[in-house]
PDB file of C-alpha atoms in Angstrom:
ATOM      1  CA  MET A   7      36.678  -2.030  -4.955  1.00 86.00           C
ATOM      2  CA  CYS A   8      34.480  -0.229  -7.490  1.00 88.00           C
ATOM      3  CA  ARG A   9      37.176  -0.138 -10.189  1.00 87.00           C
ATOM      4  CA  ARG A  10      36.079  -2.151 -13.181  1.00 85.00           C
ATOM      5  CA  ARG A  11      38.548  -4.572 -14.797  1.00 86.00           C
ATOM      6  CA  PHE A  12      41.035  -4.152 -11.924  1.00 85.00           C
ATOM      7  CA  SER A  13      38.731  -5.007  -9.000  1.00 88.00           C
ATOM      8  CA  VAL A  14      35.175  -6.194  -8.318  1.00 89.00           C
ATOM      9  CA  GLY A  15      33.541  -3.339 -10.232  1.00 89.00           C
ATOM     10  CA  ALA A  16      30.459  -1.462  -9.023  1.00 90.00           C
ATOM     11  CA  ASP A  17      28.662   1.889  -9.012  1.00 87.00           C
ATOM     12  CA  GLY A  18      29.038   2.149  -5.247  1.00 91.00           C
ATOM     13  CA  LEU A  19      29.944   0.519  -1.948  1.00 94.00           C
ATOM     14  CA  ILE A  20      27.503  -0.063   0.932  1.00 96.00           C
ATOM     15  CA  LEU A  21      28.561  -0.460   4.557  1.00 96.00           C
ATOM     16  CA  ILE A  22      26.267  -2.013   7.180  1.00 96.00           C
ATOM     17  CA  GLU A  23      26.988  -0.741  10.692  1.00 97.00           C
ATOM     18  CA  ASN A  24      25.441  -0.954  14.154  1.00 96.00           C
ATOM     19  CA  SER A  25      22.675   1.500  15.060  1.00 96.00           C
ATOM     20  CA  ASP A  26      20.814   2.442  18.219  1.00 94.00           C
ATOM     21  CA  LYS A  27      17.967   3.972  16.160  1.00 93.00           C
ATOM     22  CA  ALA A  28      17.082   1.115  13.790  1.00 96.00           C
ATOM     23  CA  ASN A  29      17.999  -2.461  12.828  1.00 97.00           C
ATOM     24  CA  PHE A  30      21.243  -1.163  11.331  1.00 97.00           C
ATOM     25  CA  LYS A  31      22.994   1.904  10.005  1.00 96.00           C
ATOM     26  CA  TRP A  32      23.608   2.199   6.265  1.00 93.00           C
ATOM     27  CA  ARG A  33      26.376   4.151   4.532  1.00 95.00           C
ATOM     28  CA  TYR A  34      26.786   4.521   0.778  1.00 94.00           C
ATOM     29  CA  PHE A  35      29.925   5.565  -1.088  1.00 95.00           C
ATOM     30  CA  ASN A  36      29.931   6.397  -4.795  1.00 91.00           C
ATOM     31  CA  ALA A  37      32.540   4.905  -7.104  1.00 89.00           C
ATOM     32  CA  ASP A  38      34.548   8.145  -6.882  1.00 90.00           C
ATOM     33  CA  GLY A  39      34.769   7.868  -3.083  1.00 92.00           C
ATOM     34  CA  SER A  40      32.199  10.548  -2.247  1.00 91.00           C
ATOM     35  CA  GLU A  41      29.555   9.645   0.334  1.00 93.00           C
ATOM     36  CA  ALA A  42      25.911   9.989  -0.729  1.00 88.00           C
ATOM     37  CA  ASP A  43      22.970  10.571   1.598  1.00 88.00           C
ATOM     38  CA  MET A  44      20.786   7.997  -0.135  1.00 86.00           C
ATOM     39  CA  CYS A  45      20.611   5.434  -2.946  1.00 88.00           C
ATOM     40  CA  GLY A  46      17.238   3.872  -3.754  1.00 86.00           C
ATOM     41  CA  ASN A  47      18.470   0.689  -5.412  1.00 88.00           C
ATOM     42  CA  GLY A  48      21.299   0.413  -2.903  1.00 91.00           C
ATOM     43  CA  SER A  49      18.775   0.536  -0.068  1.00 92.00           C
ATOM     44  CA  ARG A  50      16.882  -2.398  -1.585  1.00 92.00           C
ATOM     45  CA  CYS A  51      20.103  -4.386  -1.921  1.00 94.00           C
ATOM     46  CA  ALA A  52      21.088  -3.563   1.664  1.00 95.00           C
ATOM     47  CA  ALA A  53      17.693  -4.701   2.931  1.00 96.00           C
ATOM     48  CA  ARG A  54      17.931  -8.093   1.244  1.00 96.00           C
ATOM     49  CA  PHE A  55      21.560  -8.469   2.369  1.00 96.00           C
ATOM     50  CA  ALA A  56      20.523  -7.728   5.957  1.00 96.00           C
ATOM     51  CA  TYR A  57      17.745 -10.316   5.826  1.00 96.00           C
ATOM     52  CA  VAL A  58      19.892 -13.038   4.229  1.00 95.00           C
ATOM     53  CA  ASN A  59      22.607 -12.456   6.829  1.00 96.00           C
ATOM     54  CA  LYS A  60      20.115 -12.478   9.738  1.00 96.00           C
ATOM     55  CA  ILE A  61      20.766  -8.836  10.637  1.00 97.00           C
ATOM     56  CA  ALA A  62      17.043  -8.038  10.322  1.00 97.00           C
ATOM     57  CA  GLY A  63      13.709  -9.691   9.637  1.00 97.00           C
ATOM     58  CA  LYS A  64      11.502  -9.330   6.565  1.00 97.00           C
ATOM     59  CA  GLN A  65      10.302  -5.977   7.885  1.00 97.00           C
ATOM     60  CA  MET A  66      13.058  -3.629   8.956  1.00 97.00           C
ATOM     61  CA  SER A  67      14.226  -0.044   9.310  1.00 96.00           C
ATOM     62  CA  PHE A  68      17.696   1.375   8.799  1.00 94.00           C
ATOM     63  CA  ASP A  69      19.377   4.673   9.468  1.00 94.00           C
ATOM     64  CA  THR A  70      20.782   6.698   6.541  1.00 92.00           C
ATOM     65  CA  LYS A  71      22.097  10.248   6.173  1.00 90.00           C
ATOM     66  CA  ALA A  72      18.749  11.070   4.513  1.00 88.00           C
ATOM     67  CA  GLY A  73      16.758   9.708   7.479  1.00 89.00           C
ATOM     68  CA  ILE A  74      15.197   6.425   8.607  1.00 92.00           C
ATOM     69  CA  ILE A  75      14.260   4.080   5.730  1.00 91.00           C
ATOM     70  CA  LYS A  76      11.690   1.286   6.156  1.00 94.00           C
ATOM     71  CA  ALA A  77      11.804  -1.859   4.029  1.00 96.00           C
ATOM     72  CA  GLU A  78       9.775  -5.032   3.498  1.00 97.00           C
ATOM     73  CA  LEU A  79      10.870  -8.206   1.701  1.00 96.00           C
ATOM     74  CA  LYS A  80       8.617 -10.387  -0.447  1.00 92.00           C
ATOM     75  CA  GLY A  81      10.849 -13.123  -1.849  1.00 91.00           C
ATOM     76  CA  LYS A  82      13.433 -11.457  -4.109  1.00 92.00           C
ATOM     77  CA  SER A  83      11.397  -8.274  -4.247  1.00 95.00           C
ATOM     78  CA  VAL A  84      12.121  -5.453  -1.807  1.00 96.00           C
ATOM     79  CA  LYS A  85       9.798  -2.509  -1.145  1.00 97.00           C
ATOM     80  CA  VAL A  86      11.308   0.502   0.624  1.00 96.00           C
ATOM     81  CA  GLN A  87       9.550   3.572   1.983  1.00 93.00           C
ATOM     82  CA  LEU A  88      11.664   6.595   1.199  1.00 89.00           C
ATOM     83  CA  THR A  89      12.095   9.762   3.209  1.00 87.00           C
ATOM     84  CA  GLN A  90       9.928  12.794   2.485  1.00 91.00           C
ATOM     85  CA  PRO A  91      10.788  14.290  -0.953  1.00 95.00           C
ATOM     86  CA  ARG A  92      11.577  18.001  -0.942  1.00 94.00           C
ATOM     87  CA  ASP A  93      12.452  20.999  -3.086  1.00 96.00           C
ATOM     88  CA  LEU A  94      10.037  20.258  -5.937  1.00 98.00           C
ATOM     89  CA  ARG A  95      10.527  22.655  -8.824  1.00 97.00           C
ATOM     90  CA  LEU A  96       8.605  22.354 -12.089  1.00 98.00           C
ATOM     91  CA  ASP A  97       9.286  23.642 -15.598  1.00 97.00           C
ATOM     92  CA  PHE A  98      12.327  25.887 -15.424  1.00 97.00           C
ATOM     93  CA  ASN A  99      15.048  26.474 -18.010  1.00 96.00           C
ATOM     94  CA  VAL A 100      18.586  25.124 -17.825  1.00 97.00           C
ATOM     95  CA  PRO A 101      20.826  26.977 -20.312  1.00 96.00           C
ATOM     96  CA  LEU A 102      23.280  24.570 -21.905  1.00 93.00           C
ATOM     97  CA  GLU A 103      25.598  25.687 -24.701  1.00 85.00           C
ATOM     98  CA  GLY A 104      23.348  28.474 -25.938  1.00 84.00           C
ATOM     99  CA  ALA A 105      20.058  26.562 -25.750  1.00 89.00           C
ATOM    100  CA  ASN A 106      17.463  26.370 -22.986  1.00 93.00           C
ATOM    101  CA  HIS A 107      16.381  22.918 -21.827  1.00 95.00           C
ATOM    102  CA  GLN A 108      13.122  22.720 -19.899  1.00 97.00           C
ATOM    103  CA  ALA A 109      13.652  20.804 -16.683  1.00 98.00           C
ATOM    104  CA  CYS A 110      12.086  19.849 -13.371  1.00 98.00           C
ATOM    105  CA  SER A 111      13.861  18.915 -10.146  1.00 98.00           C
ATOM    106  CA  LEU A 112      13.208  17.120  -6.865  1.00 98.00           C
ATOM    107  CA  ASN A 113      15.286  15.831  -3.959  1.00 96.00           C
ATOM    108  CA  THR A 114      14.343  12.215  -3.187  1.00 94.00           C
ATOM    109  CA  GLY A 115      17.168  11.747  -0.693  1.00 89.00           C
ATOM    110  CA  VAL A 116      19.643  13.103  -3.241  1.00 92.00           C
ATOM    111  CA  PRO A 117      19.039  15.858  -5.845  1.00 96.00           C
ATOM    112  CA  HIS A 118      17.647  14.987  -9.276  1.00 98.00           C
ATOM    113  CA  VAL A 119      16.928  16.970 -12.434  1.00 98.00           C
ATOM    114  CA  VAL A 120      14.405  15.475 -14.862  1.00 98.00           C
ATOM    115  CA  TYR A 121      14.196  16.177 -18.595  1.00 98.00           C
ATOM    116  CA  PHE A 122      11.145  14.807 -20.442  1.00 98.00           C
ATOM    117  CA  VAL A 123      12.157  13.635 -23.925  1.00 97.00           C
ATOM    118  CA  LYS A 124      10.357  12.126 -26.924  1.00 96.00           C
ATOM    119  CA  ASP A 125      13.275  10.022 -28.205  1.00 97.00           C
ATOM    120  CA  ILE A 126      14.910   8.452 -25.172  1.00 97.00           C
ATOM    121  CA  GLU A 127      17.015   5.976 -27.157  1.00 96.00           C
ATOM    122  CA  ASN A 128      18.908   8.785 -28.893  1.00 97.00           C
ATOM    123  CA  ALA A 129      19.083  11.223 -25.962  1.00 96.00           C
ATOM    124  CA  ASP A 130      22.623  12.509 -25.334  1.00 95.00           C
ATOM    125  CA  VAL A 131      22.651  11.278 -21.751  1.00 97.00           C
ATOM    126  CA  PHE A 132      26.382  11.461 -21.167  1.00 97.00           C
ATOM    127  CA  ASN A 133      27.131  14.957 -22.459  1.00 96.00           C
ATOM    128  CA  THR A 134      23.898  16.666 -21.412  1.00 96.00           C
ATOM    129  CA  GLY A 135      23.964  14.787 -18.119  1.00 97.00           C
ATOM    130  CA  ARG A 136      27.548  15.809 -17.364  1.00 96.00           C
ATOM    131  CA  ARG A 137      26.867  19.486 -18.158  1.00 96.00           C
ATOM    132  CA  THR A 138      23.732  19.404 -16.012  1.00 97.00           C
ATOM    133  CA  ARG A 139      25.493  17.673 -13.131  1.00 96.00           C
ATOM    134  CA  ASN A 140      28.127  20.436 -13.016  1.00 93.00           C
ATOM    135  CA  HIS A 141      25.844  23.370 -13.927  1.00 96.00           C
ATOM    136  CA  GLU A 142      26.046  26.519 -11.819  1.00 95.00           C
ATOM    137  CA  LEU A 143      22.313  26.252 -11.053  1.00 96.00           C
ATOM    138  CA  PHE A 144      22.971  23.143  -8.968  1.00 96.00           C
ATOM    139  CA  GLN A 145      26.178  24.041  -7.182  1.00 93.00           C
ATOM    140  CA  PRO A 146      27.869  23.410  -4.885  1.00 92.00           C
ATOM    141  CA  ALA A 147      26.655  19.817  -4.523  1.00 90.00           C
ATOM    142  CA  GLY A 148      25.750  19.188  -8.161  1.00 95.00           C
ATOM    143  CA  THR A 149      22.862  16.992  -9.270  1.00 97.00           C
ATOM    144  CA  ASN A 150      21.891  13.749 -10.975  1.00 97.00           C
ATOM    145  CA  ALA A 151      20.283  14.076 -14.413  1.00 98.00           C
ATOM    146  CA  ASN A 152      17.410  11.915 -15.675  1.00 98.00           C
ATOM    147  CA  PHE A 153      15.995  11.618 -19.185  1.00 98.00           C
ATOM    148  CA  VAL A 154      12.413  10.391 -19.115  1.00 98.00           C
ATOM    149  CA  LYS A 155       9.815   9.327 -21.673  1.00 98.00           C
ATOM    150  CA  VAL A 156       6.142   8.918 -20.768  1.00 98.00           C
ATOM    151  CA  ALA A 157       5.064   5.533 -22.133  1.00 97.00           C
ATOM    152  CA  GLY A 158       1.570   5.311 -20.646  1.00 97.00           C
ATOM    153  CA  THR A 159      -0.656   6.409 -17.779  1.00 97.00           C
ATOM    154  CA  HIS A 160       1.314   4.197 -15.389  1.00 98.00           C
ATOM    155  CA  LYS A 161       4.575   3.727 -17.304  1.00 98.00           C
ATOM    156  CA  LEU A 162       7.841   5.609 -17.823  1.00 98.00           C
ATOM    157  CA  LYS A 163      11.165   4.867 -19.495  1.00 98.00           C
ATOM    158  CA  ILE A 164      14.285   6.386 -17.953  1.00 98.00           C
ATOM    159  CA  ARG A 165      18.014   6.856 -18.459  1.00 98.00           C
ATOM    160  CA  THR A 166      20.162   8.441 -15.746  1.00 98.00           C
ATOM    161  CA  TYR A 167      23.519  10.194 -15.468  1.00 98.00           C
ATOM    162  CA  GLU A 168      24.608   9.690 -11.861  1.00 95.00           C
ATOM    163  CA  ARG A 169      26.631  12.107  -9.810  1.00 94.00           C
ATOM    164  CA  GLY A 170      29.552  10.314  -8.158  1.00 91.00           C
ATOM    165  CA  VAL A 171      29.656   7.654 -10.845  1.00 92.00           C
ATOM    166  CA  GLU A 172      30.060  10.437 -13.434  1.00 94.00           C
ATOM    167  CA  ASP A 173      28.478   8.384 -16.177  1.00 95.00           C
ATOM    168  CA  GLU A 174      25.206   6.827 -17.266  1.00 97.00           C
ATOM    169  CA  THR A 175      24.200   3.890 -15.060  1.00 95.00           C
ATOM    170  CA  LEU A 176      21.884   0.976 -15.790  1.00 94.00           C
ATOM    171  CA  ALA A 177      19.388   1.971 -13.100  1.00 94.00           C
ATOM    172  CA  CYS A 178      18.884   4.613 -10.424  1.00 94.00           C
ATOM    173  CA  GLY A 179      16.247   4.106  -7.751  1.00 93.00           C
ATOM    174  CA  THR A 180      16.015   7.651  -6.411  1.00 94.00           C
ATOM    175  CA  GLY A 181      16.056   8.924 -10.011  1.00 96.00           C
ATOM    176  CA  SER A 182      13.178   6.624 -10.929  1.00 97.00           C
ATOM    177  CA  VAL A 183      11.258   7.899  -7.913  1.00 97.00           C
ATOM    178  CA  ALA A 184      11.976  11.527  -8.825  1.00 98.00           C
ATOM    179  CA  ALA A 185      10.820  10.921 -12.398  1.00 98.00           C
ATOM    180  CA  ALA A 186       7.592   9.219 -11.310  1.00 98.00           C
ATOM    181  CA  LEU A 187       6.742  11.871  -8.710  1.00 98.00           C
ATOM    182  CA  ILE A 188       7.438  14.775 -11.040  1.00 98.00           C
ATOM    183  CA  ALA A 189       5.412  13.140 -13.816  1.00 98.00           C
ATOM    184  CA  GLY A 190       2.615  12.605 -11.295  1.00 98.00           C
ATOM    185  CA  ALA A 191       2.706  16.242 -10.178  1.00 98.00           C
ATOM    186  CA  LYS A 192       2.456  17.305 -13.828  1.00 98.00           C
ATOM    187  CA  GLY A 193      -0.525  15.020 -14.393  1.00 97.00           C
ATOM    188  CA  LEU A 194       1.332  12.812 -16.870  1.00 98.00           C
ATOM    189  CA  VAL A 195       1.053   9.561 -14.877  1.00 98.00           C
ATOM    190  CA  ALA A 196      -0.783   8.161 -11.866  1.00 97.00           C
ATOM    191  CA  SER A 197       0.437   5.917  -9.043  1.00 98.00           C
ATOM    192  CA  PRO A 198       1.629   3.175  -9.181  1.00 98.00           C
ATOM    193  CA  VAL A 199       4.183   3.875 -11.905  1.00 98.00           C
ATOM    194  CA  SER A 200       6.307   1.202 -13.598  1.00 98.00           C
ATOM    195  CA  VAL A 201       9.694   2.644 -14.576  1.00 98.00           C
ATOM    196  CA  LEU A 202      11.710   0.757 -17.202  1.00 98.00           C
ATOM    197  CA  THR A 203      15.437   1.352 -16.646  1.00 97.00           C
ATOM    198  CA  LYS A 204      18.365   1.246 -19.077  1.00 96.00           C
ATOM    199  CA  GLY A 205      19.397  -2.145 -17.685  1.00 94.00           C
ATOM    200  CA  GLY A 206      16.013  -3.666 -18.503  1.00 95.00           C
ATOM    201  CA  MET A 207      14.746  -3.959 -14.922  1.00 93.00           C
ATOM    202  CA  THR A 208      11.355  -2.451 -14.109  1.00 97.00           C
ATOM    203  CA  LEU A 209      11.005  -0.585 -10.829  1.00 97.00           C
ATOM    204  CA  LYS A 210       7.615   0.283  -9.354  1.00 98.00           C
ATOM    205  CA  VAL A 211       6.984   3.607  -7.606  1.00 98.00           C
ATOM    206  CA  TYR A 212       4.022   4.319  -5.327  1.00 98.00           C
ATOM    207  CA  PHE A 213       3.025   7.740  -4.016  1.00 98.00           C
ATOM    208  CA  ASP A 214       0.222  10.053  -2.926  1.00 97.00           C
ATOM    209  CA  TRP A 215       0.060  13.640  -4.233  1.00 97.00           C
ATOM    210  CA  ASP A 216      -2.335  16.247  -2.827  1.00 95.00           C
ATOM    211  CA  GLY A 217      -1.321  19.011  -5.196  1.00 94.00           C
ATOM    212  CA  LYS A 218       1.245  20.435  -2.775  1.00 92.00           C
ATOM    213  CA  GLU A 219       3.154  17.593  -1.150  1.00 94.00           C
ATOM    214  CA  PHE A 220       3.993  13.944  -1.716  1.00 96.00           C
ATOM    215  CA  SER A 221       3.444  11.248   0.891  1.00 95.00           C
ATOM    216  CA  ASN A 222       3.614   7.460   1.205  1.00 95.00           C
ATOM    217  CA  VAL A 223       6.481   7.208  -1.290  1.00 96.00           C
ATOM    218  CA  PHE A 224       7.649   3.636  -1.953  1.00 96.00           C
ATOM    219  CA  LEU A 225      10.125   2.043  -4.351  1.00 97.00           C
ATOM    220  CA  GLU A 226       9.817  -1.652  -5.215  1.00 97.00           C
ATOM    221  CA  GLY A 227      11.904  -4.033  -7.311  1.00 95.00           C
ATOM    222  CA  GLU A 228      14.047  -7.149  -7.299  1.00 94.00           C
ATOM    223  CA  ALA A 229      17.336  -7.304  -5.412  1.00 93.00           C
ATOM    224  CA  ARG A 230      19.366 -10.209  -6.776  1.00 91.00           C
ATOM    225  CA  ILE A 231      22.249 -12.026  -5.097  1.00 92.00           C
ATOM    226  CA  ILE A 232      24.900 -12.319  -7.804  1.00 90.00           C
ATOM    227  CA  TYR A 233      27.839 -13.781  -5.909  1.00 90.00           C
ATOM    228  CA  THR A 234      29.629 -13.920  -2.559  1.00 92.00           C
ATOM    229  CA  GLY A 235      33.381 -13.888  -2.163  1.00 90.00           C
ATOM    230  CA  LYS A 236      36.474 -12.429  -0.565  1.00 90.00           C
ATOM    231  CA  ILE A 237      38.436  -9.520  -1.986  1.00 89.00           C
ATOM    232  CA  CYS A 238      42.169  -9.481  -1.276  1.00 89.00           C
ATOM    233  CA  LYS A 239      44.199  -6.470  -0.194  1.00 86.00           C
ATOM    234  CA  GLU A 240      46.272  -6.649  -3.380  1.00 85.00           C
ATOM    235  CA  ALA A 241      43.197  -5.593  -5.386  1.00 82.00           C
ATOM    236  CA  TRP A 242      43.305  -2.200  -3.666  1.00 75.00           C
ATOM    237  CA  MET A 243      46.822  -1.389  -4.802  1.00 71.00           C
TER     238      MET A 243
END
């Protein structure tokens, strides 16, 4: 279903299932078939889908492999409270082809590496991202790689190479959250942070930081209904 040109085309597939812990259970599969614990933008889409299809009200919770996610709808905008970030690591070197690249990392439901760059438009996202994703430092699961430019006290620009898609994507919610939180921990930005993605959509990240741990982490942005339809079995062949 995720195959472009031959099928619908997407970065991932979301399944909505019954749950005895929350309004519904959420499962996310990457385009390569691997199952991910969490997807920030996918969670916003799932929340609006659930509301439109009368599975849940404007305030809801859903069960993911990363934990229980809470969401609130305000028109087309969806604000989700993410699970507790973990494994923060600041300013370490990633050796890539004979050169050290200074990086930071954080797990915001899935693992993310963040590189701060001055020229984000010309960053080699695909090649550096692919080498980072498969680097021995992040095995066996691998990691997502984000390239981030600080554009103001409350503003970032981001490009992301996503694990499972194995390419640059137009937006990554958990990557945007990781970038904002890491920038906040380094004193580069303050909450709330507007994150401009490759696709042109701006996501807003809210958080509290006490110098040791993050809390009250939220991701907010539009979730648009593009189309509804029926996919035929022949598309899977």
